[in-house]
Amino acid sequence: MIQFVVNIPALEQMNQILHILFVFLPFLWALGTLPPPDAFFFWAMEQVLGFGLGGSSMSTHLRLLVMFIISAGTAITSYFIPSTVGVVLFMTGLGFLLSLNLSDLSFVFKHSGVGTNSKASPSDSEKWFMWKHCLFYVIILVFALLETSLLHHFAGFSQISKNSSQAIVGYLLMTLLITLWILREIQSVYIFGIFRNPFYPKDVQTTVTIFLEKQTNLLKIGVVRRILLTLVSPFAMIAFLSLDSSLQGLHSVSVSIGFTRAFRMVWQNTENALLEIVIVSVMHLLISSTDSWWNRSLNTGIRLLLVGIMRDRLIQFISKLQFAVTVLLASWTEKKHRKSTAILCILNIIFSPFVLVIIGFSTLLSSPLLPLFTLPVFLVGFPRPIQSWPGAVGTTACVCADTVYYHQMVPSLTAALQTAMAAGSLGLLLPGSHYLGRFQDRLIWIVILECGYTYCCVNIKGLELQETSCHTAEARRVDEVFEGAFGQEEDTQVCSLNEHFGNVLTPCTLLPVKLYSDARSILSGIIDCHENLKEFKDDLVKVLVWILIQYSSKRPSMQENIHETESKGETPQIILPALNTSPHPKSTEDTDSLNSETLDDWSDNIFDDEPNIKKGKDQLKDWPATNLPIPGSVPSQRVDDHSTGSDPECDLFKTILLGYPAIDKGKQIDMAYIPLMEFSCSHSHLLSLPEEWRPNCMPNSKMKEMSSLFPEDWYQFVLRQLECFHSQEKASSILEDIAKDKVLKDLYVRTVMTCYFSLFGIDNMAPSPGHILRVYSGVLPWSSALDWLTEKPKLFQLALKAFRYTLKLMIDKASLGPIEDFKELTTCLEEYENDWYIGLVSDEKWKEAVLQEKPYLFSLGYDPNMGVYTGRVLSLQELLVQVGKLNAEAVRGQWANLSWELLYATNDDEERYSIQAQPLLLRNLTVQAADPPLGYPIFSSKPLPVHLC
């Protein structure tokens, strides 16, 4: 038996080949040419699915596996169908259905049932949109099946000639191909990436409205192109295939595979299918001899398959060759490394045939061309799927504080991509294509994962905003490339050249996207102006009054009791410290004890951009607790504990001033006097503050002194402007009565002035800029009322909001002019409340405001390097994002080098060569865009479907 096996010539030759191959396996492994099993498995499936079965690479490995099994089953099933009409109908129907985004369709039917409570359920508008697409697909499928069956059944089959029906359809397809090519090229800013498009708007660095007006005609042309591509071209190609005589030869593996792929490509990748059919049609006309190998041995389906493989490999070869030339130019033009790379460049020129062989071998395998350490030393990377990384798309990212800005812009960017892709502005859409978007300091990386009939699936990544030297150098080159394309004026020449043709980035178009524009300003001369700081104190009291009244009027409990109170005349009682009553003599020491309200540690450090709030709170832990009784004092309860049945005299008219430094023996405390008082208006309790907010930590002497700062006229104006009562006829009279209620006013006076004292102090000195920055950041100075305020989180947040509003008001008054009257001040505060978020960038509410798309955001900071206070304003508006197409082979090659360097060369140096700036290759940005842990994008979206019709 062994002798029999050894004597077989084929096995002997295979044995010799394998012996030679096994010798080189370690060498190939060391060079990174041998693929890991999982990468080889998915790469093989993609190649068979794309070229043998007419499909597309998929966004996930699971989808790829399922689609491969279904597509292979389709080809096998078509082999066993006996009827020619049945085969054509089966191939047409399955080819169309498999080219759709079936996950979207299943999502419609899954959530179409009544009573679905899933959080992922689409809205009514989304359901209608999806059902409309389903109806569109059903109509297209019915017409495609009718056309295929009728043409195949009634039309006569004959060898193709210049006058045959199939040749006539071929002429129509040639016309469609030329027309679609022209319509697609005039949508982008450059034709062939070299010549500037004379039809593209010039001087587009304007507003979105003006740009869209200039682009109107191009968008209309894009609609015509989409109709030709979506409706006309597929039906014309189906007609060409249905009239082919090769379909008469059933029960042939070549016919089943070839035509299964052809009928699938018509829908899956219409533009490439149109090109392939036109090439085959031209070959039919040029090679008229029936004895030639092309006509005798191959059917039309196999011809299309061979043309498709050659088309793809030719495009890959050209892209890889461009990438290799760019690497050579980058190595030669980089002054720092020119001496060390000059020899490599010369060797590449001398051994250029050998380099072409490496490029050709890489092209045949459809594997990336690997430039070793991004130098002109080229290797063949191991074959891998287009997705490049083993993990699922969008599951990993280096999340940071800036991630939220990319998260906010994704929906608007997806809608803009839908319009641009449908019009053809981004060129030919193929899986594995990469695009780069730029706006201010944001860099957006867009990858096409899969394509099909009227849809494609994309992944959007966001790169870091922090400016490093490498990041800045390449971002500046990106700006130069886009400026040369989109910054041309109206009087420039009609057809100029692309000055940055050698770059891996080719500008495509501008996308109108709703996002935040970031503006930073220096507040020197505003925040440190003595007059502004003096006005700040008066404005703070007014803003506190406005915010507390607005809060009281909008409380849910108050809204629920409005109707009940309007029908009742009861006047509730309230326990309130009287400002004009002081049965005990005033202490001469209380003022001195209050003036020592700040800590040394709090007042020294002013150089943090956003001071640490926790530090200020931790300092308070070292102070004595304010709820402990003072030795030798009369025990008493809290003011709000008067219903426990204890002595009313002790409960209601005596309290101990807690939280102050100890009083020397023999000295008296100016104790607050709390009489039992009633509201004069039956509706006043609706606007009353919560009981736990009624302060008992301030002596009457200080409260009387501070009450003179309370703006009574502003208080009454704000009350009269409220719109919280449903009966409009009685609203004005009710508010008038409430405004005259002195008990309610005294309650607001005590609460407002205690908050004022907690935030600001009671001295008449103007605050310092460092004081404002700390309190703005939530680090309050120590005072006797600080514990009282911090124990009430909601009141603390309202007081902090008032402080921040007052700062923004001070900046606006210094920039736009003074406030004329109360009405203008109210309008300004309402604008802050509705359209602004004023806080810290590090706050969680800042991120929530960005995701909720607040029109404006403001933050105060300090730049220790320049020694200035800064203001940051984010404005939400529709702006133009510049988008360009990257050389896909350059991206894959640099990612392959990154993988080889980190996995094979074990180069984990943070300053490794592959992340150094190279503006011509955009090396640093490309490395950033790789999936973690090899790259570090700060945002990566899940696969996003983009509908193109």
PDB file of N, CA and C in Angstrom, residues 545 548-549 574-581 673-680 684 687-690 693-696 698 700 703-704 706-708 710-712 715-716 719 737-755 788:
ATOM      1  N   VAL A 545     -33.018  85.744  44.422  1.00  0.00           N
ATOM      2  CA  VAL A 545     -34.467  85.947  44.574  1.00  0.00           C
ATOM      3  C   VAL A 545     -35.206  85.333  43.397  1.00  0.00           C
ATOM      4  N   LEU A 548     -35.046  81.333  43.441  1.00  0.00           N
ATOM      5  CA  LEU A 548     -35.845  80.715  44.489  1.00  0.00           C
ATOM      6  C   LEU A 548     -37.337  80.858  44.227  1.00  0.00           C
ATOM      7  N   ILE A 549     -37.758  82.019  43.721  1.00  0.00           N
ATOM      8  CA  ILE A 549     -39.178  82.196  43.397  1.00  0.00           C
ATOM      9  C   ILE A 549     -39.577  81.286  42.240  1.00  0.00           C
ATOM     10  N   ILE A 574     -47.060  79.886  59.949  1.00  0.00           N
ATOM     11  CA  ILE A 574     -45.653  79.625  59.688  1.00  0.00           C
ATOM     12  C   ILE A 574     -44.819  80.163  60.836  1.00  0.00           C
ATOM     13  N   ILE A 575     -43.813  79.449  61.212  1.00  0.00           N
ATOM     14  CA  ILE A 575     -42.895  79.880  62.256  1.00  0.00           C
ATOM     15  C   ILE A 575     -41.732  80.584  61.587  1.00  0.00           C
ATOM     16  N   LEU A 576     -41.561  81.859  61.868  1.00  0.00           N
ATOM     17  CA  LEU A 576     -40.592  82.670  61.133  1.00  0.00           C
ATOM     18  C   LEU A 576     -39.836  83.575  62.078  1.00  0.00           C
ATOM     19  N   PRO A 577     -38.555  83.643  62.016  1.00  0.00           N
ATOM     20  CA  PRO A 577     -37.804  84.615  62.810  1.00  0.00           C
ATOM     21  C   PRO A 577     -38.109  86.025  62.336  1.00  0.00           C
ATOM     22  N   ALA A 578     -38.517  86.887  63.246  1.00  0.00           N
ATOM     23  CA  ALA A 578     -38.862  88.261  62.882  1.00  0.00           C
ATOM     24  C   ALA A 578     -37.609  89.110  62.803  1.00  0.00           C
ATOM     25  N   LEU A 579     -37.561  89.924  61.720  1.00  0.00           N
ATOM     26  CA  LEU A 579     -36.383  90.761  61.520  1.00  0.00           C
ATOM     27  C   LEU A 579     -36.422  92.013  62.372  1.00  0.00           C
ATOM     28  N   ASN A 580     -37.613  92.432  62.830  1.00  0.00           N
ATOM     29  CA  ASN A 580     -37.723  93.680  63.569  1.00  0.00           C
ATOM     30  C   ASN A 580     -37.910  93.464  65.051  1.00  0.00           C
ATOM     31  N   THR A 581     -37.673  92.249  65.576  1.00  0.00           N
ATOM     32  CA  THR A 581     -37.870  91.949  66.993  1.00  0.00           C
ATOM     33  C   THR A 581     -36.609  91.321  67.549  1.00  0.00           C
ATOM     34  N   TYR A 673     -35.122  85.333  67.656  1.00  0.00           N
ATOM     35  CA  TYR A 673     -36.463  85.332  68.243  1.00  0.00           C
ATOM     36  C   TYR A 673     -37.444  84.881  67.183  1.00  0.00           C
ATOM     37  N   ILE A 674     -38.184  83.792  67.452  1.00  0.00           N
ATOM     38  CA  ILE A 674     -39.024  83.180  66.425  1.00  0.00           C
ATOM     39  C   ILE A 674     -40.472  83.215  66.859  1.00  0.00           C
ATOM     40  N   PRO A 675     -41.210  84.212  66.478  1.00  0.00           N
ATOM     41  CA  PRO A 675     -42.623  84.278  66.847  1.00  0.00           C
ATOM     42  C   PRO A 675     -43.473  83.424  65.931  1.00  0.00           C
ATOM     43  N   LEU A 676     -44.667  83.125  66.361  1.00  0.00           N
ATOM     44  CA  LEU A 676     -45.644  82.388  65.568  1.00  0.00           C
ATOM     45  C   LEU A 676     -46.428  83.396  64.736  1.00  0.00           C
ATOM     46  N   MET A 677     -46.284  83.289  63.368  1.00  0.00           N
ATOM     47  CA  MET A 677     -46.881  84.293  62.486  1.00  0.00           C
ATOM     48  C   MET A 677     -47.709  83.598  61.417  1.00  0.00           C
ATOM     49  N   GLU A 678     -48.605  84.358  60.797  1.00  0.00           N
ATOM     50  CA  GLU A 678     -49.495  83.843  59.771  1.00  0.00           C
ATOM     51  C   GLU A 678     -49.320  84.637  58.485  1.00  0.00           C
ATOM     52  N   PHE A 679     -49.507  83.919  57.337  1.00  0.00           N
ATOM     53  CA  PHE A 679     -49.513  84.609  56.048  1.00  0.00           C
ATOM     54  C   PHE A 679     -50.755  85.486  55.964  1.00  0.00           C
ATOM     55  N   SER A 680     -50.595  86.679  55.429  1.00  0.00           N
ATOM     56  CA  SER A 680     -51.743  87.568  55.245  1.00  0.00           C
ATOM     57  C   SER A 680     -52.554  87.206  54.014  1.00  0.00           C
ATOM     58  N   SER A 684     -50.282  82.468  49.768  1.00  0.00           N
ATOM     59  CA  SER A 684     -48.840  82.674  49.932  1.00  0.00           C
ATOM     60  C   SER A 684     -48.089  81.371  50.162  1.00  0.00           C
ATOM     61  N   LEU A 687     -46.169  79.667  47.316  1.00  0.00           N
ATOM     62  CA  LEU A 687     -44.836  80.131  46.934  1.00  0.00           C
ATOM     63  C   LEU A 687     -43.875  80.105  48.118  1.00  0.00           C
ATOM     64  N   SER A 688     -44.307  79.488  49.204  1.00  0.00           N
ATOM     65  CA  SER A 688     -43.439  79.407  50.376  1.00  0.00           C
ATOM     66  C   SER A 688     -42.317  78.411  50.126  1.00  0.00           C
ATOM     67  N   LEU A 689     -41.185  78.681  50.726  1.00  0.00           N
ATOM     68  CA  LEU A 689     -40.049  77.784  50.612  1.00  0.00           C
ATOM     69  C   LEU A 689     -40.241  76.575  51.522  1.00  0.00           C
ATOM     70  N   PRO A 690     -39.605  75.459  51.240  1.00  0.00           N
ATOM     71  CA  PRO A 690     -39.729  74.285  52.106  1.00  0.00           C
ATOM     72  C   PRO A 690     -39.323  74.599  53.549  1.00  0.00           C
ATOM     73  N   TRP A 693     -35.738  74.631  54.681  1.00  0.00           N
ATOM     74  CA  TRP A 693     -34.881  75.689  54.165  1.00  0.00           C
ATOM     75  C   TRP A 693     -34.932  76.950  55.027  1.00  0.00           C
ATOM     76  N   ARG A 694     -35.769  76.993  56.055  1.00  0.00           N
ATOM     77  CA  ARG A 694     -35.901  78.195  56.865  1.00  0.00           C
ATOM     78  C   ARG A 694     -34.721  78.265  57.827  1.00  0.00           C
ATOM     79  N   PRO A 695     -33.863  79.267  57.666  1.00  0.00           N
ATOM     80  CA  PRO A 695     -32.596  79.291  58.409  1.00  0.00           C
ATOM     81  C   PRO A 695     -32.784  79.649  59.870  1.00  0.00           C
ATOM     82  N   ASN A 696     -31.929  79.067  60.715  1.00  0.00           N
ATOM     83  CA  ASN A 696     -31.896  79.387  62.129  1.00  0.00           C
ATOM     84  C   ASN A 696     -30.471  79.561  62.620  1.00  0.00           C
ATOM     85  N   MET A 698     -28.494  82.280  61.728  1.00  0.00           N
ATOM     86  CA  MET A 698     -28.036  83.661  61.624  1.00  0.00           C
ATOM     87  C   MET A 698     -28.582  84.465  62.782  1.00  0.00           C
ATOM     88  N   ASN A 700     -30.056  87.755  64.736  1.00  0.00           N
ATOM     89  CA  ASN A 700     -30.945  88.808  64.236  1.00  0.00           C
ATOM     90  C   ASN A 700     -30.200  90.085  63.917  1.00  0.00           C
ATOM     91  N   MET A 703     -28.825  89.627  60.534  1.00  0.00           N
ATOM     92  CA  MET A 703     -29.889  89.533  59.553  1.00  0.00           C
ATOM     93  C   MET A 703     -30.515  90.900  59.282  1.00  0.00           C
ATOM     94  N   LYS A 704     -30.687  91.714  60.338  1.00  0.00           N
ATOM     95  CA  LYS A 704     -31.230  93.051  60.140  1.00  0.00           C
ATOM     96  C   LYS A 704     -30.272  93.897  59.305  1.00  0.00           C
ATOM     97  N   MET A 706     -28.076  92.798  57.092  1.00  0.00           N
ATOM     98  CA  MET A 706     -28.018  92.303  55.722  1.00  0.00           C
ATOM     99  C   MET A 706     -29.330  92.478  54.981  1.00  0.00           C
ATOM    100  N   SER A 707     -30.433  92.564  55.698  1.00  0.00           N
ATOM    101  CA  SER A 707     -31.727  92.695  55.027  1.00  0.00           C
ATOM    102  C   SER A 707     -31.856  93.993  54.249  1.00  0.00           C
ATOM    103  N   SER A 708     -31.017  94.966  54.593  1.00  0.00           N
ATOM    104  CA  SER A 708     -31.054  96.219  53.824  1.00  0.00           C
ATOM    105  C   SER A 708     -30.589  96.022  52.392  1.00  0.00           C
ATOM    106  N   PHE A 710     -31.539  93.508  50.584  1.00  0.00           N
ATOM    107  CA  PHE A 710     -32.568  92.771  49.860  1.00  0.00           C
ATOM    108  C   PHE A 710     -33.351  93.715  48.942  1.00  0.00           C
ATOM    109  N   PRO A 711     -33.443  93.415  47.618  1.00  0.00           N
ATOM    110  CA  PRO A 711     -34.143  94.296  46.657  1.00  0.00           C
ATOM    111  C   PRO A 711     -35.655  94.036  46.683  1.00  0.00           C
ATOM    112  N   GLU A 712     -36.375  94.779  47.501  1.00  0.00           N
ATOM    113  CA  GLU A 712     -37.804  94.538  47.661  1.00  0.00           C
ATOM    114  C   GLU A 712     -38.577  94.828  46.378  1.00  0.00           C
ATOM    115  N   TYR A 715     -38.118  91.939  44.110  1.00  0.00           N
ATOM    116  CA  TYR A 715     -38.879  90.811  44.640  1.00  0.00           C
ATOM    117  C   TYR A 715     -40.349  90.901  44.233  1.00  0.00           C
ATOM    118  N   GLN A 716     -40.942  92.084  44.393  1.00  0.00           N
ATOM    119  CA  GLN A 716     -42.346  92.242  44.024  1.00  0.00           C
ATOM    120  C   GLN A 716     -42.543  92.173  42.508  1.00  0.00           C
ATOM    121  N   LEU A 719     -42.529  88.463  41.523  1.00  0.00           N
ATOM    122  CA  LEU A 719     -43.774  87.804  41.904  1.00  0.00           C
ATOM    123  C   LEU A 719     -44.904  88.157  40.957  1.00  0.00           C
ATOM    124  N   ASP A 737     -51.708  90.259  45.960  1.00  0.00           N
ATOM    125  CA  ASP A 737     -51.840  89.984  47.389  1.00  0.00           C
ATOM    126  C   ASP A 737     -50.619  89.244  47.937  1.00  0.00           C
ATOM    127  N   ILE A 738     -50.111  88.326  47.150  1.00  0.00           N
ATOM    128  CA  ILE A 738     -48.920  87.595  47.596  1.00  0.00           C
ATOM    129  C   ILE A 738     -47.729  88.531  47.738  1.00  0.00           C
ATOM    130  N   ALA A 739     -47.602  89.460  46.794  1.00  0.00           N
ATOM    131  CA  ALA A 739     -46.474  90.394  46.843  1.00  0.00           C
ATOM    132  C   ALA A 739     -46.522  91.284  48.078  1.00  0.00           C
ATOM    133  N   LYS A 740     -47.720  91.523  48.609  1.00  0.00           N
ATOM    134  CA  LYS A 740     -47.869  92.387  49.786  1.00  0.00           C
ATOM    135  C   LYS A 740     -47.724  91.617  51.095  1.00  0.00           C
ATOM    136  N   ASP A 741     -47.583  90.325  51.031  1.00  0.00           N
ATOM    137  CA  ASP A 741     -47.485  89.512  52.237  1.00  0.00           C
ATOM    138  C   ASP A 741     -46.091  89.689  52.848  1.00  0.00           C
ATOM    139  N   LYS A 742     -46.027  90.360  53.994  1.00  0.00           N
ATOM    140  CA  LYS A 742     -44.740  90.633  54.627  1.00  0.00           C
ATOM    141  C   LYS A 742     -44.113  89.375  55.224  1.00  0.00           C
ATOM    142  N   VAL A 743     -44.943  88.468  55.702  1.00  0.00           N
ATOM    143  CA  VAL A 743     -44.396  87.239  56.263  1.00  0.00           C
ATOM    144  C   VAL A 743     -43.658  86.431  55.196  1.00  0.00           C
ATOM    145  N   LEU A 744     -44.272  86.313  54.013  1.00  0.00           N
ATOM    146  CA  LEU A 744     -43.601  85.604  52.913  1.00  0.00           C
ATOM    147  C   LEU A 744     -42.340  86.332  52.502  1.00  0.00           C
ATOM    148  N   LYS A 745     -42.406  87.647  52.461  1.00  0.00           N
ATOM    149  CA  LYS A 745     -41.213  88.418  52.096  1.00  0.00           C
ATOM    150  C   LYS A 745     -40.097  88.196  53.109  1.00  0.00           C
ATOM    151  N   ASP A 746     -40.436  88.222  54.425  1.00  0.00           N
ATOM    152  CA  ASP A 746     -39.413  88.008  55.435  1.00  0.00           C
ATOM    153  C   ASP A 746     -38.800  86.613  55.331  1.00  0.00           C
ATOM    154  N   LEU A 747     -39.612  85.634  54.948  1.00  0.00           N
ATOM    155  CA  LEU A 747     -39.080  84.288  54.750  1.00  0.00           C
ATOM    156  C   LEU A 747     -38.049  84.272  53.626  1.00  0.00           C
ATOM    157  N   TYR A 748     -38.354  84.944  52.522  1.00  0.00           N
ATOM    158  CA  TYR A 748     -37.410  85.019  51.410  1.00  0.00           C
ATOM    159  C   TYR A 748     -36.179  85.826  51.786  1.00  0.00           C
ATOM    160  N   VAL A 749     -36.381  86.888  52.579  1.00  0.00           N
ATOM    161  CA  VAL A 749     -35.237  87.692  52.988  1.00  0.00           C
ATOM    162  C   VAL A 749     -34.248  86.845  53.769  1.00  0.00           C
ATOM    163  N   ARG A 750     -34.752  86.087  54.744  1.00  0.00           N
ATOM    164  CA  ARG A 750     -33.861  85.265  55.558  1.00  0.00           C
ATOM    165  C   ARG A 750     -33.155  84.196  54.722  1.00  0.00           C
ATOM    166  N   THR A 751     -33.918  83.506  53.873  1.00  0.00           N
ATOM    167  CA  THR A 751     -33.311  82.429  53.085  1.00  0.00           C
ATOM    168  C   THR A 751     -32.310  82.978  52.074  1.00  0.00           C
ATOM    169  N   VAL A 752     -32.687  84.032  51.363  1.00  0.00           N
ATOM    170  CA  VAL A 752     -31.806  84.600  50.337  1.00  0.00           C
ATOM    171  C   VAL A 752     -30.534  85.142  50.967  1.00  0.00           C
ATOM    172  N   MET A 753     -30.655  85.898  52.056  1.00  0.00           N
ATOM    173  CA  MET A 753     -29.476  86.516  52.635  1.00  0.00           C
ATOM    174  C   MET A 753     -28.581  85.490  53.322  1.00  0.00           C
ATOM    175  N   THR A 754     -29.165  84.411  53.833  1.00  0.00           N
ATOM    176  CA  THR A 754     -28.324  83.360  54.396  1.00  0.00           C
ATOM    177  C   THR A 754     -27.532  82.652  53.301  1.00  0.00           C
ATOM    178  N   CYS A 755     -28.188  82.394  52.177  1.00  0.00           N
ATOM    179  CA  CYS A 755     -27.463  81.820  51.034  1.00  0.00           C
ATOM    180  C   CYS A 755     -26.378  82.783  50.544  1.00  0.00           C
ATOM    181  N   TRP A 788     -25.157  74.593  57.372  1.00  0.00           N
ATOM    182  CA  TRP A 788     -26.608  74.654  57.144  1.00  0.00           C
ATOM    183  C   TRP A 788     -26.931  74.523  55.659  1.00  0.00           C
TER     184      TRP A 788
END
